[in-house]
Short mmCIF file of C-alpha atoms and ligand atoms in Angstrom, two decimals:
data_model
loop_
_atom_site.label_atom_id
_atom_site.label_comp_id
_atom_site.label_asym_id
_atom_site.label_seq_id
_atom_site.Cartn_x
_atom_site.Cartn_y
_atom_site.Cartn_z
CA MET A 1 -5.03 0.38 9.53
CA ASN A 2 -1.96 -1.55 8.72
CA LEU A 3 0.82 -0.26 6.03
CA ILE A 4 1.91 -2.77 3.58
CA ASP A 5 5.58 -1.79 3.03
CA GLY A 6 6.44 -2.79 -0.58
CA LYS A 7 10.20 -1.35 0.04
CA LYS A 8 10.70 -3.79 2.83
CA VAL A 9 9.22 -6.86 1.02
CA ALA A 10 11.24 -5.94 -2.30
CA ALA A 11 14.31 -5.67 0.00
CA ASP A 12 13.66 -9.13 1.40
CA ILE A 13 13.26 -10.94 -1.79
CA ARG A 14 16.29 -9.14 -3.34
CA ASN A 15 18.27 -10.40 -0.28
CA GLU A 16 17.01 -14.12 -0.87
CA LEU A 17 17.96 -13.96 -4.30
CA LYS A 18 21.28 -12.56 -3.42
CA GLU A 19 21.98 -15.55 -1.33
CA LYS A 20 21.12 -18.13 -3.91
CA ILE A 21 23.01 -16.41 -6.34
CA SER A 22 26.20 -16.40 -3.95
CA LYS A 23 25.61 -20.24 -3.46
CA LEU A 24 25.52 -20.62 -7.15
CA LYS A 25 28.84 -18.73 -7.23
CA ALA A 26 30.24 -20.81 -4.67
CA GLU A 27 29.71 -23.85 -6.40
CA GLU A 28 30.86 -22.15 -9.61
CA LYS A 29 27.75 -22.60 -11.30
CA ASN A 30 26.73 -20.08 -14.27
CA VAL A 31 24.44 -17.14 -12.58
CA PRO A 32 21.38 -15.68 -14.21
CA GLY A 33 21.57 -12.77 -16.39
CA LEU A 34 19.19 -10.18 -17.50
CA VAL A 35 19.79 -7.99 -20.72
CA ALA A 36 17.76 -4.72 -21.10
CA ILE A 37 17.04 -3.47 -24.43
CA ILE A 38 16.45 0.53 -24.46
CA VAL A 39 15.76 2.46 -27.91
CA GLY A 40 16.29 6.34 -28.07
CA ASP A 41 16.51 8.61 -25.08
CA ASP A 42 13.57 9.15 -23.12
CA PRO A 43 14.81 10.29 -19.58
CA ALA A 44 12.44 8.64 -17.66
CA SER A 45 12.89 5.06 -19.40
CA HIS A 46 16.78 5.55 -18.96
CA ILE A 47 16.21 5.89 -15.25
CA TYR A 48 14.10 2.76 -14.99
CA VAL A 49 16.55 0.65 -17.18
CA SER A 50 19.54 2.04 -14.86
CA SER A 51 17.68 1.27 -11.71
CA LYS A 52 16.92 -2.45 -13.07
CA GLY A 53 20.81 -2.73 -13.95
CA LYS A 54 21.72 -1.47 -10.56
CA ALA A 55 19.30 -4.13 -8.86
CA CYS A 56 20.86 -6.66 -10.95
CA GLU A 57 24.47 -5.80 -9.74
CA GLU A 58 23.66 -5.63 -6.35
CA ILE A 59 22.51 -9.24 -5.90
CA GLY A 60 25.26 -10.54 -8.00
CA MET A 61 23.07 -11.25 -11.44
CA ARG A 62 24.85 -10.80 -14.61
CA THR A 63 23.38 -7.41 -16.45
CA LYS A 64 23.94 -5.95 -19.68
CA THR A 65 22.13 -2.76 -21.25
CA GLU A 66 22.08 -2.57 -24.77
CA LYS A 67 21.35 1.37 -25.73
CA LEU A 68 20.24 1.75 -29.02
CA PRO A 69 19.34 4.78 -31.25
CA ALA A 70 15.91 6.13 -31.70
CA ASP A 71 16.02 5.58 -35.55
CA ILE A 72 17.18 2.07 -35.27
CA THR A 73 15.26 -0.13 -37.72
CA GLU A 74 12.92 -2.43 -36.42
CA ASP A 75 14.98 -5.36 -38.62
CA LYS A 76 18.12 -4.56 -36.54
CA LEU A 77 16.34 -4.52 -33.04
CA LEU A 78 14.59 -7.81 -34.11
CA GLU A 79 18.02 -9.28 -35.07
CA LEU A 80 19.45 -8.33 -31.46
CA ILE A 81 16.54 -9.98 -29.72
CA LYS A 82 17.16 -12.98 -31.55
CA SER A 83 20.78 -13.05 -30.81
CA TYR A 84 19.92 -12.86 -27.09
CA ASN A 85 17.42 -15.55 -27.39
CA GLU A 86 20.63 -17.93 -28.29
CA ASN A 87 22.82 -16.40 -25.84
CA LYS A 88 23.42 -18.80 -22.97
CA ASP A 89 24.67 -16.09 -20.06
CA PHE A 90 21.13 -14.24 -20.48
CA HIS A 91 18.29 -15.66 -19.00
CA GLY A 92 15.81 -12.65 -19.23
CA ILE A 93 15.25 -10.23 -21.80
CA LEU A 94 13.45 -7.06 -21.19
CA VAL A 95 12.83 -4.36 -23.98
CA GLN A 96 12.04 -1.13 -22.37
CA LEU A 97 8.57 0.13 -23.58
CA PRO A 98 7.15 2.43 -24.97
CA LEU A 99 9.21 2.08 -28.29
CA PRO A 100 9.55 4.66 -30.97
CA LYS A 101 6.44 4.60 -33.36
CA HIS A 102 8.38 3.43 -36.40
CA ILE A 103 8.74 -0.28 -34.41
CA ASN A 104 5.70 -2.51 -34.04
CA GLU A 105 5.76 -3.19 -29.98
CA ASP A 106 3.51 -6.34 -30.78
CA LYS A 107 6.31 -7.80 -33.13
CA VAL A 108 8.78 -7.17 -30.86
CA ILE A 109 7.46 -8.73 -27.85
CA GLU A 110 6.68 -11.77 -30.18
CA THR A 111 10.30 -12.05 -31.11
CA ILE A 112 11.52 -12.75 -27.57
CA SER A 113 11.73 -16.11 -26.52
CA SER A 114 8.66 -17.04 -24.10
CA LYS A 115 11.58 -18.71 -22.15
CA LYS A 116 13.08 -15.58 -21.50
CA ASP A 117 10.01 -13.38 -21.02
CA VAL A 118 10.82 -11.98 -17.85
CA ASP A 119 8.26 -9.16 -18.40
CA GLY A 120 5.20 -11.47 -18.92
CA PHE A 121 4.29 -9.73 -22.05
CA HIS A 122 4.62 -12.37 -24.56
CA PRO A 123 0.95 -13.87 -25.72
CA ILE A 124 2.44 -17.38 -24.86
CA SER A 125 3.00 -16.32 -21.25
CA VAL A 126 -0.30 -14.23 -21.11
CA GLY A 127 -2.30 -17.31 -22.63
CA ASN A 128 -0.61 -19.72 -20.11
CA LEU A 129 -1.60 -17.62 -17.11
CA VAL A 130 -4.95 -17.34 -18.38
CA ILE A 131 -5.27 -21.31 -18.64
CA GLY A 132 -3.35 -21.53 -14.93
CA LYS A 133 -0.04 -22.80 -16.11
CA ASP A 134 2.95 -21.98 -14.34
CA THR A 135 4.62 -19.27 -16.46
CA PHE A 136 6.01 -15.62 -16.34
CA ALA A 137 3.65 -13.36 -14.67
CA SER A 138 4.11 -9.63 -15.39
CA CYS A 139 6.08 -8.18 -12.90
CA THR A 140 3.86 -5.62 -11.13
CA PRO A 141 0.55 -8.04 -10.92
CA ALA A 142 3.16 -10.77 -9.59
CA GLY A 143 4.45 -8.23 -6.99
CA ILE A 144 0.81 -7.65 -5.70
CA GLN A 145 0.10 -11.22 -5.20
CA GLU A 146 3.57 -11.79 -3.43
CA LEU A 147 2.55 -8.78 -1.01
CA LEU A 148 -0.75 -10.38 -0.12
CA ILE A 149 1.23 -13.54 0.51
CA ARG A 150 3.67 -12.25 2.87
CA TYR A 151 1.22 -10.29 4.75
CA LYS A 152 -0.76 -13.36 5.16
CA ILE A 153 -3.97 -11.72 3.71
CA GLU A 154 -6.85 -14.03 3.23
CA THR A 155 -7.56 -14.15 -0.30
CA LYS A 156 -9.64 -17.54 -1.01
CA GLY A 157 -13.20 -16.65 -1.46
CA LYS A 158 -12.68 -12.97 -1.03
CA HIS A 159 -13.99 -10.40 -3.43
CA VAL A 160 -11.20 -8.72 -5.53
CA VAL A 161 -12.44 -5.80 -7.32
CA VAL A 162 -9.71 -4.32 -9.86
CA VAL A 163 -10.21 -0.89 -11.35
CA GLY A 164 -8.61 -0.56 -14.47
CA ARG A 165 -8.04 -3.12 -17.46
CA SER A 166 -4.56 -2.39 -18.92
CA ASN A 167 -2.46 -5.34 -20.12
CA ILE A 168 0.26 -4.67 -17.61
CA VAL A 169 -1.94 -4.95 -14.58
CA GLY A 170 -5.57 -4.93 -14.80
CA LYS A 171 -5.85 -7.99 -16.70
CA PRO A 172 -3.00 -10.00 -15.65
CA ILE A 173 -3.86 -9.29 -11.98
CA THR A 174 -7.34 -10.54 -12.59
CA ASN A 175 -6.06 -13.91 -14.05
CA ILE A 176 -3.58 -14.32 -11.15
CA MET A 177 -6.37 -13.73 -8.47
CA LEU A 178 -8.81 -16.20 -10.27
CA GLN A 179 -6.21 -18.90 -9.92
CA LYS A 180 -6.85 -21.87 -7.56
CA ALA A 181 -3.60 -21.23 -5.85
CA GLU A 182 -2.07 -19.69 -2.62
CA GLY A 183 -2.64 -16.05 -2.48
CA ALA A 184 -5.53 -16.25 -4.98
CA ASN A 185 -8.77 -18.30 -5.26
CA SER A 186 -10.69 -14.96 -5.17
CA ILE A 187 -13.86 -13.87 -6.72
CA VAL A 188 -12.80 -11.25 -9.16
CA THR A 189 -14.63 -8.13 -10.77
CA ILE A 190 -12.94 -5.97 -13.25
CA VAL A 191 -14.44 -2.36 -13.32
CA HIS A 192 -13.17 0.09 -15.97
CA SER A 193 -14.27 3.31 -17.44
CA ALA A 194 -17.32 2.28 -18.96
CA ALA A 195 -19.02 1.51 -15.76
CA LYS A 196 -21.55 4.15 -15.12
CA ASP A 197 -21.03 4.17 -11.34
CA ILE A 198 -17.57 2.86 -10.43
CA SER A 199 -18.35 3.07 -6.77
CA TYR A 200 -21.21 0.41 -7.02
CA TYR A 201 -18.19 -2.18 -7.50
CA THR A 202 -15.67 -0.88 -5.32
CA LYS A 203 -17.93 -0.73 -2.36
CA GLN A 204 -18.17 -4.44 -2.35
CA ALA A 205 -14.25 -5.02 -2.64
CA ASP A 206 -12.86 -7.04 0.27
CA ILE A 207 -9.60 -6.30 -1.73
CA LEU A 208 -9.42 -3.38 -3.88
CA ILE A 209 -6.60 -2.99 -6.61
CA ALA A 210 -6.37 0.27 -8.15
CA ALA A 211 -4.66 0.72 -11.39
CA ILE A 212 -6.41 3.29 -13.28
CA GLY A 213 -3.84 6.13 -13.48
CA LYS A 214 -5.96 8.81 -12.10
CA PRO A 215 -4.38 10.76 -9.02
CA GLU A 216 -6.25 9.88 -5.61
CA MET A 217 -9.78 8.93 -7.63
CA ILE A 218 -10.57 6.47 -4.99
CA LYS A 219 -12.41 8.22 -2.21
CA ALA A 220 -13.11 7.09 1.17
CA ASP A 221 -17.04 6.92 0.39
CA MET A 222 -15.99 4.26 -2.49
CA VAL A 223 -15.05 1.66 -0.20
CA LYS A 224 -16.02 -0.34 2.88
CA ASP A 225 -14.68 -0.59 6.33
CA GLY A 226 -12.13 -3.18 6.59
CA VAL A 227 -11.12 -3.19 3.00
CA VAL A 228 -7.34 -4.14 1.77
CA VAL A 229 -6.16 -1.50 -0.49
CA VAL A 230 -3.61 -2.11 -3.24
CA ASP A 231 -2.71 1.22 -4.82
CA VAL A 232 -0.96 0.86 -8.10
CA GLY A 233 -1.00 4.44 -9.26
CA ILE A 234 2.06 6.71 -9.91
CA ASN A 235 0.78 10.10 -10.54
CA ARG A 236 2.50 13.27 -10.60
CA ILE A 237 0.62 16.45 -9.06
CA ASP A 238 1.67 19.86 -9.10
CA ASP A 239 2.86 21.19 -5.48
CA PRO A 240 4.83 24.26 -5.31
CA SER A 241 5.75 23.34 -1.74
CA LYS A 242 7.76 20.70 -2.88
CA PRO A 243 11.44 21.30 -3.86
CA LYS A 244 10.77 19.70 -7.46
CA GLY A 245 7.31 21.47 -7.81
CA TYR A 246 5.30 18.15 -7.70
CA ARG A 247 4.74 15.21 -5.58
CA ILE A 248 3.90 11.50 -6.60
CA VAL A 249 0.01 9.96 -5.37
CA GLY A 250 -1.58 7.22 -5.80
CA ASP A 251 -4.82 6.18 -7.61
CA VAL A 252 -6.03 6.40 -4.13
CA ASP A 253 -6.96 9.03 -1.58
CA PHE A 254 -4.54 7.57 1.10
CA GLU A 255 -5.42 10.15 3.80
CA ASN A 256 -9.07 9.34 3.98
CA VAL A 257 -9.29 5.68 2.80
CA SER A 258 -6.46 4.83 5.02
CA LYS A 259 -9.08 5.43 7.95
CA LYS A 260 -11.03 2.92 6.68
CA ALA A 261 -8.68 0.16 5.33
CA SER A 262 -7.32 -2.96 7.35
CA TYR A 263 -4.50 -2.85 5.19
CA ILE A 264 -3.07 -0.29 2.59
CA THR A 265 -0.03 0.14 0.44
CA PRO A 266 1.73 3.70 0.46
CA VAL A 267 2.48 5.56 -2.80
CA PRO A 268 5.75 5.80 -2.85
CA GLY A 269 6.65 2.70 -1.21
CA GLY A 270 4.17 0.19 -1.98
CA VAL A 271 3.74 -1.64 -4.81
CA GLY A 272 6.45 0.38 -6.94
CA PRO A 273 9.43 -1.50 -5.48
CA MET A 274 8.06 -4.91 -6.15
CA THR A 275 8.10 -4.54 -9.69
CA ILE A 276 12.01 -4.82 -9.95
CA ALA A 277 12.16 -7.27 -7.34
CA MET A 278 9.53 -9.53 -9.29
CA LEU A 279 11.83 -8.80 -12.52
CA LEU A 280 14.79 -10.22 -10.72
CA SER A 281 12.64 -13.16 -9.28
CA ASN A 282 11.20 -14.05 -12.88
CA THR A 283 14.96 -13.88 -14.21
CA PHE A 284 16.02 -16.27 -11.51
CA LYS A 285 13.31 -18.53 -12.50
CA ALA A 286 14.08 -18.23 -16.16
CA TYR A 287 17.52 -19.71 -15.06
CA ASN A 288 16.26 -22.46 -13.12
CA LEU A 289 13.59 -23.60 -15.69
CA TYR A 290 16.09 -23.07 -18.88
CA GLY A 291 19.36 -22.04 -18.00
CA GLU A 292 22.55 -24.08 -18.44
CA LYS A 293 23.97 -24.36 -14.80
N1 GUN B 1 7.87 0.47 -19.54
C1 GUN B 1 7.40 0.76 -18.22
N2 GUN B 1 7.05 -0.14 -17.55
C2 GUN B 1 7.71 -1.37 -17.92
C3 GUN B 1 8.10 -2.38 -17.75
O1 GUN B 1 7.60 -3.01 -16.66
N3 GUN B 1 8.59 -3.50 -18.57
C4 GUN B 1 8.95 -3.13 -19.60
N4 GUN B 1 9.44 -3.91 -20.69
N5 GUN B 1 8.81 -1.73 -20.21
C5 GUN B 1 8.46 -0.56 -19.22
#
């Protein structure tokens, strides 16, 4: 079994970007910038956003966090987004989700310029992904593909089985793996909660991507020998033996599935760290494609 070290790959990507940004600075060019907009005071969201900001700073990217009160009106939020659509210093705009109930998330996502849509959530980005045009793919799925590429895992003609059909992971990774491209060109099945017997599908996987949100749901008898396992789950389960009283597990029963797998991502330290790395990479791409240098 080979462990896929997402922490290391994410660090490599961040270092590569850092070098590119140092070069831009040495040439006295504008540098890429990412603005994160956060509404309300959900502690988990603040932790995410501050780690995104830190990651930007570490590689020399311009970064700003707009912290807005939970009762901000939808109109005010949309106005702020529009002002960043015009701002030449910020090439990526990220609005942290979820948003308070009185704000229409779809409207917010659609207001972000598709040229700054580094989350890849805008319908234009999603549509371009489906028809195979170069676009911003959402960060977690893009990170999964990057891991497969950097570990030189053959994907062409392989059967990828995706468990879960979310808009953030299941659907975009399905479309990514379908592309006629490096790290893709796969035969893809997507399976979800309506399946009578999920294991009927998962047993056929050469590459299994688990994005369900159910702790350790994928068991060893649900996969074949030699499978490549990508575990996207981040689930908290009670564990009184830990100082915090809980531990984080994936959607895969790592201890037993890893015995059958040729490659497997751990949780934590697998797919998780790739999300921010790809966000930085998408921001750099937005700068390259549309930024004033
Ligand atoms: N909330 C949880 N994950 C994400 C993410 O990747 N992007 C945004 N915008 N919000 C999130």
